[in-house]
Amino acid sequence: MSQNTCILEFCNYQSGYLKLYIPADKKSTTRNLMIELDDYLMEDGVPKNLQAIADRIKYEVGDKKIPPITLLLRCEETYKSIFTLPAMGRFSADALFSKEKKAAKVNPNYVITSNCFHHSLGYIYNTYFMPKHVIDAFGNLAKLLGTKIRVVEPLGFHLKKSLNYGGAYAYFYICKKVCTLLLVINKSLVTVYDFPFENERDLVSQFLLVISKHEFELSHKKIQRFHVESDEEITLDLGLADTEEKLIAPDGTPEEKVDKKVLEDEEIDLEIENDEIYGTTFSERHSASPDSLKRRYAKLAEKLLSYDGMRCQITEQAAVFHVNNRVYARLDIKGPRVCLYLAIDANQYRNTRYQCALSKRKGFESTPCLYRISTRFRQDGAYVLIDALSQQHGLVPQLFPRPV
């Protein structure tokens, strides 16, 4: 994420919301702000009183300067067109698509952006038409905030940049009962869909509909994995593996015995979590979290406290779990995730179902292994890692664990 860019996520499905991320600078800390639009009058899909929104943002961020904005849209008015080409050179395909765009009459009420997916039989060009009146409205909001809009794109485009999974998978980003669904193959974006939903059955139905639409280009590369990033507890039965699950060859051979050629597409680099200034304390982040996230945190804390002599100390940065003066684990909350930091080596879990990151956060040197938890599957994985921690350091389970 660029350090001089403010990320503004806008959704006008359901009651709508604004999510604002302002990076830290030399004078101030990072700020995260969620504005639910239930109490704001909407007109043509945008808040009617932009001045009220601007005043709310200014009040929340104080005198912090807002850098140029990257506007990410989840709008009901956005629609998509598809242009297909047979197998040919990429240069020729791009030239034909460019010619097609010039010949088409683009509605001046929309701003367009595109992505290209190259499959075994040719090319798929998806063009997304974003409502200009929404973009103009946020241009006016940016002026009220003393900044400007630098980039506008569908939220799914931005999400894809942060994903590093190999192979073919589906990614569900869920916030406030709205889902952004991405299909990705070999780190190339196939398509993006935004839709509201009521329950898990709706999510499964929409997923099956999207897959059926793309059966042609996916015929030689089946979607076999999925991942869910959600602000609520979601369990999906799609007949697929989670992206974090250990790789198994088609014949059932476990990962450690699979030929390296089979694993090439699934190779995942070890992610690095860099130090970052936070505008809130751990206690504030915990208090502002939904109940489902608090329950997940409590279960993990209970697991850590089940070892003899383990104590928990709440600091501004995280909940610290230690025996005497030695720190074995930390728990933090960041967005829709509980972050588990452990005193083990993250590299030993590279390219396994327990894919971890290496934390470089200041003060976390004793617990460099970061495992992010946003699903029930990842929560089960956290228990496995905590058991590994106990074995490595000789932690002894209590006969009668105390409650959190």
mmCIF file of C-alpha atoms in Angstrom:
data_model
loop_
_atom_site.group_PDB
_atom_site.id
_atom_site.type_symbol
_atom_site.label_atom_id
_atom_site.label_comp_id
_atom_site.label_asym_id
_atom_site.label_seq_id
_atom_site.Cartn_x
_atom_site.Cartn_y
_atom_site.Cartn_z
ATOM 1 C CA MET A 1 0.000 0.000 0.000
ATOM 2 C CA SER A 2 1.413 3.368 -0.955
ATOM 3 C CA GLN A 3 2.440 5.473 2.011
ATOM 4 C CA ASN A 4 1.204 8.700 0.403
ATOM 5 C CA THR A 5 -2.237 7.477 -0.632
ATOM 6 C CA CYS A 6 -5.489 7.565 1.299
ATOM 7 C CA ILE A 7 -7.661 4.503 0.619
ATOM 8 C CA LEU A 8 -11.391 5.249 0.469
ATOM 9 C CA GLU A 9 -13.688 2.236 0.058
ATOM 10 C CA PHE A 10 -17.286 3.134 -0.826
ATOM 11 C CA CYS A 11 -20.245 0.748 -0.975
ATOM 12 C CA ASN A 12 -23.825 1.750 -1.823
ATOM 13 C CA TYR A 13 -25.350 -1.727 -1.624
ATOM 14 C CA GLN A 14 -27.754 -2.244 1.291
ATOM 15 C CA SER A 15 -27.502 0.775 3.635
ATOM 16 C CA GLY A 16 -23.985 1.572 2.431
ATOM 17 C CA TYR A 17 -20.739 2.538 4.129
ATOM 18 C CA LEU A 18 -17.474 4.457 3.750
ATOM 19 C CA LYS A 19 -14.197 2.913 4.932
ATOM 20 C CA LEU A 20 -11.221 5.257 5.146
ATOM 21 C CA TYR A 21 -7.547 4.423 5.632
ATOM 22 C CA ILE A 22 -5.035 7.259 6.055
ATOM 23 C CA PRO A 23 -1.388 6.118 6.324
ATOM 24 C CA ALA A 24 0.995 7.380 8.975
ATOM 25 C CA ASP A 25 3.362 10.251 8.278
ATOM 26 C CA LYS A 26 6.152 11.943 10.232
ATOM 27 C CA LYS A 27 3.711 13.965 12.313
ATOM 28 C CA SER A 28 0.808 11.579 12.939
ATOM 29 C CA THR A 29 -0.229 7.941 13.165
ATOM 30 C CA THR A 30 -2.298 5.729 10.880
ATOM 31 C CA ARG A 31 -6.044 6.368 11.012
ATOM 32 C CA ASN A 32 -8.824 3.930 10.140
ATOM 33 C CA LEU A 33 -12.415 5.122 9.964
ATOM 34 C CA MET A 34 -15.685 3.294 9.202
ATOM 35 C CA ILE A 35 -18.757 5.432 8.474
ATOM 36 C CA GLU A 36 -22.012 3.505 8.102
ATOM 37 C CA LEU A 37 -24.477 5.451 5.977
ATOM 38 C CA ASP A 38 -27.734 4.368 7.650
ATOM 39 C CA ASP A 39 -28.277 7.847 9.079
ATOM 40 C CA TYR A 40 -27.295 9.765 5.934
ATOM 41 C CA LEU A 41 -29.794 10.596 3.205
ATOM 42 C CA MET A 42 -28.755 8.933 -0.076
ATOM 43 C CA GLU A 43 -29.551 10.344 -3.512
ATOM 44 C CA ASP A 44 -28.634 8.534 -6.756
ATOM 45 C CA GLY A 45 -26.450 6.135 -4.804
ATOM 46 C CA VAL A 46 -24.312 8.717 -2.946
ATOM 47 C CA PRO A 47 -24.718 10.655 0.315
ATOM 48 C CA LYS A 48 -26.687 13.821 -0.408
ATOM 49 C CA ASN A 49 -24.997 15.958 2.254
ATOM 50 C CA LEU A 50 -21.305 15.621 1.424
ATOM 51 C CA GLN A 51 -20.438 18.464 3.756
ATOM 52 C CA ALA A 52 -21.718 16.428 6.702
ATOM 53 C CA ILE A 53 -19.519 13.502 5.632
ATOM 54 C CA ALA A 54 -16.513 15.821 5.268
ATOM 55 C CA ASP A 55 -17.150 17.326 8.702
ATOM 56 C CA ARG A 56 -17.346 13.840 10.230
ATOM 57 C CA ILE A 57 -14.043 12.826 8.638
ATOM 58 C CA LYS A 58 -12.312 16.056 9.688
ATOM 59 C CA TYR A 59 -13.549 15.596 13.241
ATOM 60 C CA GLU A 60 -12.246 12.022 13.367
ATOM 61 C CA VAL A 61 -8.816 12.695 11.844
ATOM 62 C CA GLY A 62 -8.236 16.072 13.525
ATOM 63 C CA ASP A 63 -5.503 18.152 11.938
ATOM 64 C CA LYS A 64 -3.990 15.176 10.082
ATOM 65 C CA LYS A 65 -3.384 16.010 6.422
ATOM 66 C CA ILE A 66 -5.252 13.719 4.018
ATOM 67 C CA PRO A 67 -3.109 12.632 1.032
ATOM 68 C CA PRO A 68 -4.509 12.048 -2.492
ATOM 69 C CA ILE A 69 -7.268 9.426 -2.511
ATOM 70 C CA THR A 70 -7.515 6.017 -4.149
ATOM 71 C CA LEU A 71 -11.276 5.493 -4.514
ATOM 72 C CA LEU A 72 -12.446 1.853 -4.447
ATOM 73 C CA LEU A 73 -16.031 1.267 -5.556
ATOM 74 C CA ARG A 74 -18.675 -1.360 -4.776
ATOM 75 C CA CYS A 75 -21.623 0.241 -6.587
ATOM 76 C CA GLU A 76 -24.947 -1.196 -7.696
ATOM 77 C CA GLU A 77 -24.701 0.960 -10.830
ATOM 78 C CA THR A 78 -21.425 -0.641 -11.992
ATOM 79 C CA TYR A 79 -21.816 -3.112 -14.833
ATOM 80 C CA LYS A 80 -19.473 -5.164 -17.000
ATOM 81 C CA SER A 81 -19.022 -6.118 -20.658
ATOM 82 C CA ILE A 82 -16.954 -9.015 -21.988
ATOM 83 C CA PHE A 83 -14.874 -9.106 -25.186
ATOM 84 C CA THR A 84 -13.350 -12.452 -26.245
ATOM 85 C CA LEU A 85 -10.591 -13.245 -28.743
ATOM 86 C CA PRO A 86 -9.129 -16.552 -29.990
ATOM 87 C CA ALA A 87 -5.527 -17.602 -29.356
ATOM 88 C CA MET A 88 -2.967 -15.177 -30.828
ATOM 89 C CA GLY A 89 -0.051 -13.037 -29.704
ATOM 90 C CA ARG A 90 -0.713 -10.720 -26.744
ATOM 91 C CA PHE A 91 0.333 -7.637 -28.731
ATOM 92 C CA SER A 92 -2.190 -8.452 -31.484
ATOM 93 C CA ALA A 93 -4.925 -9.171 -28.956
ATOM 94 C CA ASP A 94 -4.355 -5.864 -27.138
ATOM 95 C CA ALA A 95 -4.404 -4.010 -30.459
ATOM 96 C CA LEU A 96 -7.743 -5.568 -31.442
ATOM 97 C CA PHE A 97 -9.236 -4.802 -28.033
ATOM 98 C CA SER A 98 -8.038 -1.195 -28.250
ATOM 99 C CA LYS A 99 -9.649 -0.910 -31.684
ATOM 100 C CA GLU A 100 -12.895 -2.345 -30.307
ATOM 101 C CA LYS A 101 -12.922 0.199 -27.460
ATOM 102 C CA LYS A 102 -12.440 3.094 -29.857
ATOM 103 C CA ALA A 103 -15.256 1.873 -32.108
ATOM 104 C CA ALA A 104 -17.703 1.362 -29.244
ATOM 105 C CA LYS A 105 -19.865 4.258 -28.111
ATOM 106 C CA VAL A 106 -19.034 4.707 -24.454
ATOM 107 C CA ASN A 107 -21.812 6.175 -22.334
ATOM 108 C CA PRO A 108 -20.455 9.493 -20.964
ATOM 109 C CA ASN A 109 -22.177 8.721 -17.659
ATOM 110 C CA TYR A 110 -19.604 6.012 -16.921
ATOM 111 C CA VAL A 111 -15.856 5.738 -16.404
ATOM 112 C CA ILE A 112 -14.304 2.495 -17.672
ATOM 113 C CA THR A 113 -11.438 0.253 -16.621
ATOM 114 C CA SER A 114 -10.471 -3.197 -17.893
ATOM 115 C CA ASN A 115 -8.588 -6.368 -17.119
ATOM 116 C CA CYS A 116 -7.404 -9.145 -19.434
ATOM 117 C CA PHE A 117 -7.303 -12.865 -18.708
ATOM 118 C CA HIS A 118 -5.258 -15.105 -21.027
ATOM 119 C CA HIS A 119 -6.451 -18.729 -21.053
ATOM 120 C CA SER A 120 -5.599 -21.761 -23.162
ATOM 121 C CA LEU A 121 -8.094 -20.911 -25.910
ATOM 122 C CA GLY A 122 -7.573 -17.162 -26.149
ATOM 123 C CA TYR A 123 -8.277 -13.938 -24.260
ATOM 124 C CA ILE A 124 -11.083 -12.541 -22.108
ATOM 125 C CA TYR A 125 -11.247 -8.734 -21.745
ATOM 126 C CA ASN A 126 -13.581 -7.536 -18.988
ATOM 127 C CA THR A 127 -14.547 -3.852 -19.064
ATOM 128 C CA TYR A 128 -16.120 -2.394 -15.917
ATOM 129 C CA PHE A 129 -18.345 0.670 -16.264
ATOM 130 C CA MET A 130 -18.244 2.737 -13.056
ATOM 131 C CA PRO A 131 -20.893 5.461 -12.479
ATOM 132 C CA LYS A 132 -19.407 8.885 -13.194
ATOM 133 C CA HIS A 133 -21.837 10.726 -10.907
ATOM 134 C CA VAL A 134 -20.518 8.698 -7.954
ATOM 135 C CA ILE A 135 -16.913 9.463 -8.886
ATOM 136 C CA ASP A 136 -17.741 13.165 -9.336
ATOM 137 C CA ALA A 137 -19.427 13.231 -5.927
ATOM 138 C CA PHE A 138 -16.309 11.887 -4.260
ATOM 139 C CA GLY A 139 -14.221 14.337 -6.244
ATOM 140 C CA ASN A 140 -16.259 17.053 -4.529
ATOM 141 C CA LEU A 141 -15.797 15.338 -1.165
ATOM 142 C CA ALA A 142 -12.044 15.259 -1.765
ATOM 143 C CA LYS A 143 -12.061 19.024 -2.370
ATOM 144 C CA LEU A 144 -13.913 19.560 0.905
ATOM 145 C CA LEU A 145 -11.149 17.553 2.595
ATOM 146 C CA GLY A 146 -8.399 19.568 0.916
ATOM 147 C CA THR A 147 -7.186 16.766 -1.343
ATOM 148 C CA LYS A 148 -8.039 15.083 -4.681
ATOM 149 C CA ILE A 149 -8.939 11.735 -6.250
ATOM 150 C CA ARG A 150 -5.842 10.116 -7.730
ATOM 151 C CA VAL A 151 -7.096 6.637 -8.731
ATOM 152 C CA VAL A 152 -10.562 5.103 -9.187
ATOM 153 C CA GLU A 153 -11.074 1.366 -9.607
ATOM 154 C CA PRO A 154 -13.411 -1.454 -8.574
ATOM 155 C CA LEU A 155 -12.626 -2.744 -5.100
ATOM 156 C CA GLY A 156 -11.838 -6.173 -6.542
ATOM 157 C CA PHE A 157 -8.906 -4.774 -8.549
ATOM 158 C CA HIS A 158 -7.357 -3.436 -5.357
ATOM 159 C CA LEU A 159 -7.978 -6.681 -3.453
ATOM 160 C CA LYS A 160 -6.224 -8.696 -6.161
ATOM 161 C CA LYS A 161 -3.003 -6.692 -5.640
ATOM 162 C CA SER A 162 -2.794 -7.914 -2.042
ATOM 163 C CA LEU A 163 -3.294 -11.621 -2.862
ATOM 164 C CA ASN A 164 -0.316 -13.924 -3.279
ATOM 165 C CA TYR A 165 -1.884 -17.372 -3.606
ATOM 166 C CA GLY A 166 -0.873 -19.622 -6.494
ATOM 167 C CA GLY A 167 -3.030 -21.847 -8.676
ATOM 168 C CA ALA A 168 -6.737 -21.355 -9.349
ATOM 169 C CA TYR A 169 -8.953 -20.068 -6.539
ATOM 170 C CA ALA A 170 -11.983 -17.993 -5.550
ATOM 171 C CA TYR A 171 -11.682 -15.155 -3.030
ATOM 172 C CA PHE A 172 -14.635 -13.818 -1.011
ATOM 173 C CA TYR A 173 -14.322 -10.374 0.585
ATOM 174 C CA ILE A 174 -17.324 -9.762 2.856
ATOM 175 C CA CYS A 175 -18.214 -6.526 4.611
ATOM 176 C CA LYS A 176 -21.630 -5.362 5.857
ATOM 177 C CA LYS A 177 -23.565 -8.138 4.084
ATOM 178 C CA VAL A 178 -21.989 -7.367 0.688
ATOM 179 C CA CYS A 179 -19.585 -9.758 -1.050
ATOM 180 C CA THR A 180 -16.879 -9.017 -3.603
ATOM 181 C CA LEU A 181 -16.032 -12.298 -5.352
ATOM 182 C CA LEU A 182 -12.795 -12.703 -7.315
ATOM 183 C CA LEU A 183 -11.765 -15.601 -9.548
ATOM 184 C CA VAL A 184 -7.981 -15.846 -9.953
ATOM 185 C CA ILE A 185 -5.840 -18.262 -11.966
ATOM 186 C CA ASN A 186 -2.032 -18.316 -11.768
ATOM 187 C CA LYS A 187 -2.119 -14.875 -10.118
ATOM 188 C CA SER A 188 -4.139 -13.412 -13.038
ATOM 189 C CA LEU A 189 -7.568 -11.912 -12.345
ATOM 190 C CA VAL A 190 -10.348 -13.650 -14.263
ATOM 191 C CA THR A 191 -13.311 -11.575 -13.067
ATOM 192 C CA VAL A 192 -14.842 -9.564 -10.214
ATOM 193 C CA TYR A 193 -18.453 -9.615 -8.985
ATOM 194 C CA ASP A 194 -20.095 -7.499 -6.261
ATOM 195 C CA PHE A 195 -23.423 -8.599 -4.761
ATOM 196 C CA PRO A 196 -25.453 -8.330 -1.536
ATOM 197 C CA PHE A 197 -26.479 -11.469 0.337
ATOM 198 C CA GLU A 198 -28.516 -12.555 3.334
ATOM 199 C CA ASN A 199 -27.000 -15.890 4.311
ATOM 200 C CA GLU A 200 -24.391 -18.496 3.404
ATOM 201 C CA ARG A 201 -26.791 -20.188 0.989
ATOM 202 C CA ASP A 202 -26.917 -16.972 -1.067
ATOM 203 C CA LEU A 203 -23.115 -16.922 -1.226
ATOM 204 C CA VAL A 204 -22.930 -20.502 -2.463
ATOM 205 C CA SER A 205 -25.661 -19.896 -5.071
ATOM 206 C CA GLN A 206 -23.929 -16.798 -6.423
ATOM 207 C CA PHE A 207 -20.584 -18.597 -6.537
ATOM 208 C CA LEU A 208 -22.088 -21.461 -8.575
ATOM 209 C CA LEU A 209 -23.683 -18.943 -10.943
ATOM 210 C CA VAL A 210 -20.368 -17.148 -11.509
ATOM 211 C CA ILE A 211 -18.519 -20.434 -12.050
ATOM 212 C CA SER A 212 -21.096 -21.557 -14.627
ATOM 213 C CA LYS A 213 -20.636 -18.309 -16.570
ATOM 214 C CA HIS A 214 -16.883 -18.896 -16.755
ATOM 215 C CA GLU A 215 -16.979 -22.635 -17.422
ATOM 216 C CA PHE A 216 -15.581 -22.117 -20.938
ATOM 217 C CA GLU A 217 -12.335 -20.428 -19.943
ATOM 218 C CA LEU A 218 -11.977 -22.523 -16.767
ATOM 219 C CA SER A 219 -12.496 -25.849 -18.522
ATOM 220 C CA HIS A 220 -8.790 -26.643 -18.532
ATOM 221 C CA LYS A 221 -8.028 -25.109 -15.114
ATOM 222 C CA LYS A 222 -10.618 -25.894 -12.457
ATOM 223 C CA ILE A 223 -11.115 -23.720 -9.385
ATOM 224 C CA GLN A 224 -9.948 -25.946 -6.531
ATOM 225 C CA ARG A 225 -9.474 -23.532 -3.632
ATOM 226 C CA PHE A 226 -11.149 -20.593 -1.978
ATOM 227 C CA HIS A 227 -10.563 -18.075 0.796
ATOM 228 C CA VAL A 228 -12.963 -15.924 2.832
ATOM 229 C CA GLU A 229 -12.127 -12.536 4.378
ATOM 230 C CA SER A 230 -15.150 -11.503 6.405
ATOM 231 C CA ASP A 231 -16.351 -9.172 9.149
ATOM 232 C CA GLU A 232 -18.728 -11.913 10.351
ATOM 233 C CA GLU A 233 -18.502 -15.638 11.031
ATOM 234 C CA ILE A 234 -18.940 -17.376 7.655
ATOM 235 C CA THR A 235 -18.621 -21.092 6.882
ATOM 236 C CA LEU A 236 -18.929 -22.085 3.219
ATOM 237 C CA ASP A 237 -19.272 -25.640 1.952
ATOM 238 C CA LEU A 238 -18.153 -25.345 -1.667
ATOM 239 C CA GLY A 239 -16.554 -28.743 -2.078
ATOM 240 C CA LEU A 240 -13.211 -26.926 -2.344
ATOM 241 C CA ALA A 241 -10.137 -26.613 -0.153
ATOM 242 C CA ASP A 242 -9.304 -23.413 1.703
ATOM 243 C CA THR A 243 -6.318 -21.586 0.157
ATOM 244 C CA GLU A 244 -4.441 -22.234 3.396
ATOM 245 C CA GLU A 245 -4.862 -26.017 3.245
ATOM 246 C CA LYS A 246 -1.896 -28.239 2.595
ATOM 247 C CA LEU A 247 -1.429 -29.074 -1.081
ATOM 248 C CA ILE A 248 -2.411 -32.590 -2.136
ATOM 249 C CA ALA A 249 -1.695 -34.035 -5.570
ATOM 250 C CA PRO A 250 -4.622 -35.360 -7.676
ATOM 251 C CA ASP A 251 -3.636 -38.946 -6.808
ATOM 252 C CA GLY A 252 -3.725 -38.205 -3.077
ATOM 253 C CA THR A 253 0.051 -37.940 -2.636
ATOM 254 C CA PRO A 254 0.867 -35.588 0.270
ATOM 255 C CA GLU A 255 2.808 -32.379 -0.328
ATOM 256 C CA GLU A 256 6.180 -33.608 0.888
ATOM 257 C CA LYS A 257 6.130 -36.393 -1.748
ATOM 258 C CA VAL A 258 4.730 -34.411 -4.668
ATOM 259 C CA ASP A 259 7.135 -33.737 -7.521
ATOM 260 C CA LYS A 260 8.452 -30.142 -7.467
ATOM 261 C CA LYS A 261 6.955 -29.549 -10.910
ATOM 262 C CA VAL A 262 3.469 -30.110 -9.447
ATOM 263 C CA LEU A 263 4.120 -27.562 -6.681
ATOM 264 C CA GLU A 264 5.543 -24.755 -8.814
ATOM 265 C CA ASP A 265 2.230 -22.934 -9.283
ATOM 266 C CA GLU A 266 1.528 -23.127 -5.553
ATOM 267 C CA GLU A 267 4.873 -21.693 -4.386
ATOM 268 C CA ILE A 268 4.190 -18.865 -1.947
ATOM 269 C CA ASP A 269 6.836 -16.410 -0.792
ATOM 270 C CA LEU A 270 7.090 -15.712 2.907
ATOM 271 C CA GLU A 271 5.218 -12.467 3.520
ATOM 272 C CA ILE A 272 6.879 -9.758 5.598
ATOM 273 C CA GLU A 273 4.847 -7.651 8.039
ATOM 274 C CA ASN A 274 6.649 -4.336 8.424
ATOM 275 C CA ASP A 275 6.448 -2.023 11.399
ATOM 276 C CA GLU A 276 3.504 0.386 11.319
ATOM 277 C CA ILE A 277 2.247 3.187 13.547
ATOM 278 C CA TYR A 278 -1.269 2.541 14.852
ATOM 279 C CA GLY A 279 -3.720 5.266 15.801
ATOM 280 C CA THR A 280 -5.524 3.087 18.347
ATOM 281 C CA THR A 281 -4.525 0.872 21.261
ATOM 282 C CA PHE A 282 -5.135 -2.856 21.403
ATOM 283 C CA SER A 283 -7.919 -2.342 23.967
ATOM 284 C CA GLU A 284 -9.627 0.142 21.634
ATOM 285 C CA ARG A 285 -9.340 -2.231 18.676
ATOM 286 C CA HIS A 286 -10.770 -5.054 20.799
ATOM 287 C CA SER A 287 -13.684 -2.928 22.047
ATOM 288 C CA ALA A 288 -14.572 -1.823 18.504
ATOM 289 C CA SER A 289 -14.547 -5.400 17.139
ATOM 290 C CA PRO A 290 -17.733 -7.376 16.371
ATOM 291 C CA ASP A 291 -18.763 -10.073 18.838
ATOM 292 C CA SER A 292 -17.660 -12.868 16.477
ATOM 293 C CA LEU A 293 -14.104 -11.509 16.479
ATOM 294 C CA LYS A 294 -14.116 -11.098 20.269
ATOM 295 C CA ARG A 295 -15.201 -14.732 20.633
ATOM 296 C CA ARG A 296 -12.379 -15.872 18.341
ATOM 297 C CA TYR A 297 -9.869 -13.841 20.355
ATOM 298 C CA ALA A 298 -11.213 -15.282 23.642
ATOM 299 C CA LYS A 299 -10.879 -18.877 22.421
ATOM 300 C CA LEU A 300 -7.278 -18.336 21.326
ATOM 301 C CA ALA A 301 -6.442 -16.578 24.588
ATOM 302 C CA GLU A 302 -8.004 -19.468 26.499
ATOM 303 C CA LYS A 303 -5.844 -21.935 24.573
ATOM 304 C CA LEU A 304 -2.664 -19.988 25.385
ATOM 305 C CA LEU A 305 -3.612 -19.643 29.059
ATOM 306 C CA SER A 306 -4.127 -23.399 29.338
ATOM 307 C CA TYR A 307 -0.385 -23.883 29.857
ATOM 308 C CA ASP A 308 1.148 -23.968 33.311
ATOM 309 C CA GLY A 309 2.446 -20.587 34.487
ATOM 310 C CA MET A 310 1.167 -18.674 31.423
ATOM 311 C CA ARG A 311 -0.073 -15.158 32.157
ATOM 312 C CA CYS A 312 -1.578 -12.434 29.964
ATOM 313 C CA GLN A 313 -0.621 -8.762 30.067
ATOM 314 C CA ILE A 314 -2.547 -6.193 28.018
ATOM 315 C CA THR A 315 -0.284 -3.543 26.465
ATOM 316 C CA GLU A 316 -1.025 -0.736 24.019
ATOM 317 C CA GLN A 317 0.183 -2.913 21.141
ATOM 318 C CA ALA A 318 -1.245 -6.342 21.957
ATOM 319 C CA ALA A 319 -2.144 -8.975 24.531
ATOM 320 C CA VAL A 320 1.172 -10.498 25.641
ATOM 321 C CA PHE A 321 1.344 -14.111 26.883
ATOM 322 C CA HIS A 322 4.349 -14.952 29.020
ATOM 323 C CA VAL A 323 5.736 -17.298 31.648
ATOM 324 C CA ASN A 324 7.717 -15.259 34.164
ATOM 325 C CA ASN A 325 9.687 -12.832 31.952
ATOM 326 C CA ARG A 326 9.707 -14.904 28.783
ATOM 327 C CA VAL A 327 7.169 -14.006 26.069
ATOM 328 C CA TYR A 328 5.795 -16.923 24.040
ATOM 329 C CA ALA A 329 2.879 -15.352 22.144
ATOM 330 C CA ARG A 330 0.980 -12.162 21.376
ATOM 331 C CA LEU A 331 -2.567 -11.559 20.130
ATOM 332 C CA ASP A 332 -3.629 -8.437 18.241
ATOM 333 C CA ILE A 333 -6.730 -7.421 16.281
ATOM 334 C CA LYS A 334 -6.384 -5.768 12.884
ATOM 335 C CA GLY A 335 -9.523 -5.218 10.806
ATOM 336 C CA PRO A 336 -11.507 -8.480 10.501
ATOM 337 C CA ARG A 337 -8.608 -10.633 11.723
ATOM 338 C CA VAL A 338 -7.093 -11.834 14.963
ATOM 339 C CA CYS A 339 -3.307 -11.826 14.570
ATOM 340 C CA LEU A 340 -1.388 -14.512 16.450
ATOM 341 C CA TYR A 341 2.347 -13.932 16.986
ATOM 342 C CA LEU A 342 4.383 -16.929 18.194
ATOM 343 C CA ALA A 343 7.958 -17.603 19.308
ATOM 344 C CA ILE A 344 8.577 -20.117 16.504
ATOM 345 C CA ASP A 345 10.142 -19.998 13.026
ATOM 346 C CA ALA A 346 7.699 -18.928 10.294
ATOM 347 C CA ASN A 347 9.868 -20.509 7.580
ATOM 348 C CA GLN A 348 9.063 -24.043 8.709
ATOM 349 C CA TYR A 349 5.446 -23.474 7.634
ATOM 350 C CA ARG A 350 6.226 -22.080 4.171
ATOM 351 C CA ASN A 351 3.959 -23.635 1.514
ATOM 352 C CA THR A 352 1.916 -25.629 4.018
ATOM 353 C CA ARG A 353 -1.698 -25.257 5.105
ATOM 354 C CA TYR A 354 -0.376 -23.160 8.015
ATOM 355 C CA GLN A 355 1.182 -20.463 5.808
ATOM 356 C CA CYS A 356 2.618 -17.774 8.108
ATOM 357 C CA ALA A 357 4.242 -14.382 7.731
ATOM 358 C CA LEU A 358 7.428 -12.979 9.245
ATOM 359 C CA SER A 359 6.722 -10.007 11.505
ATOM 360 C CA LYS A 360 9.137 -7.076 11.699
ATOM 361 C CA ARG A 361 6.976 -5.081 14.102
ATOM 362 C CA LYS A 362 9.011 -3.160 16.639
ATOM 363 C CA GLY A 363 8.848 -4.839 20.045
ATOM 364 C CA PHE A 364 7.679 -8.154 18.558
ATOM 365 C CA GLU A 365 11.172 -9.581 17.994
ATOM 366 C CA SER A 366 10.577 -12.454 20.437
ATOM 367 C CA THR A 367 7.429 -13.581 18.553
ATOM 368 C CA PRO A 368 8.291 -13.221 14.839
ATOM 369 C CA CYS A 369 5.893 -15.845 13.441
ATOM 370 C CA LEU A 370 2.606 -14.177 12.405
ATOM 371 C CA TYR A 371 -0.526 -16.218 11.694
ATOM 372 C CA ARG A 372 -3.649 -14.256 10.683
ATOM 373 C CA ILE A 373 -7.041 -15.741 11.588
ATOM 374 C CA SER A 374 -10.266 -14.715 9.854
ATOM 375 C CA THR A 375 -12.052 -18.054 9.359
ATOM 376 C CA ARG A 376 -12.893 -21.134 11.392
ATOM 377 C CA PHE A 377 -10.411 -23.104 9.294
ATOM 378 C CA ARG A 378 -7.596 -20.692 10.200
ATOM 379 C CA GLN A 379 -8.668 -20.793 13.837
ATOM 380 C CA ASP A 380 -8.203 -24.573 13.863
ATOM 381 C CA GLY A 381 -4.781 -24.010 12.307
ATOM 382 C CA ALA A 382 -3.906 -21.601 15.115
ATOM 383 C CA TYR A 383 -4.517 -24.362 17.666
ATOM 384 C CA VAL A 384 -2.070 -26.588 15.773
ATOM 385 C CA LEU A 385 0.592 -23.866 15.803
ATOM 386 C CA ILE A 386 0.088 -23.230 19.517
ATOM 387 C CA ASP A 387 0.532 -26.968 20.150
ATOM 388 C CA ALA A 388 3.766 -26.815 18.107
ATOM 389 C CA LEU A 389 4.888 -23.849 20.248
ATOM 390 C CA SER A 390 4.250 -25.840 23.429
ATOM 391 C CA GLN A 391 6.221 -28.840 22.160
ATOM 392 C CA GLN A 392 9.141 -26.729 20.999
ATOM 393 C CA HIS A 393 9.447 -24.839 24.298
ATOM 394 C CA GLY A 394 8.338 -27.577 26.682
ATOM 395 C CA LEU A 395 5.180 -25.840 27.886
ATOM 396 C CA VAL A 396 3.091 -28.060 30.156
ATOM 397 C CA PRO A 397 -0.749 -28.081 29.919
ATOM 398 C CA GLN A 398 -2.574 -27.338 33.152
ATOM 399 C CA LEU A 399 -4.728 -30.065 34.666
ATOM 400 C CA PHE A 400 -7.505 -27.538 35.295
ATOM 401 C CA PRO A 401 -7.146 -24.619 32.824
ATOM 402 C CA ARG A 402 -8.443 -21.323 34.156
ATOM 403 C CA PRO A 403 -11.051 -19.342 32.187
ATOM 404 C CA VAL A 404 -10.114 -16.130 30.362
#
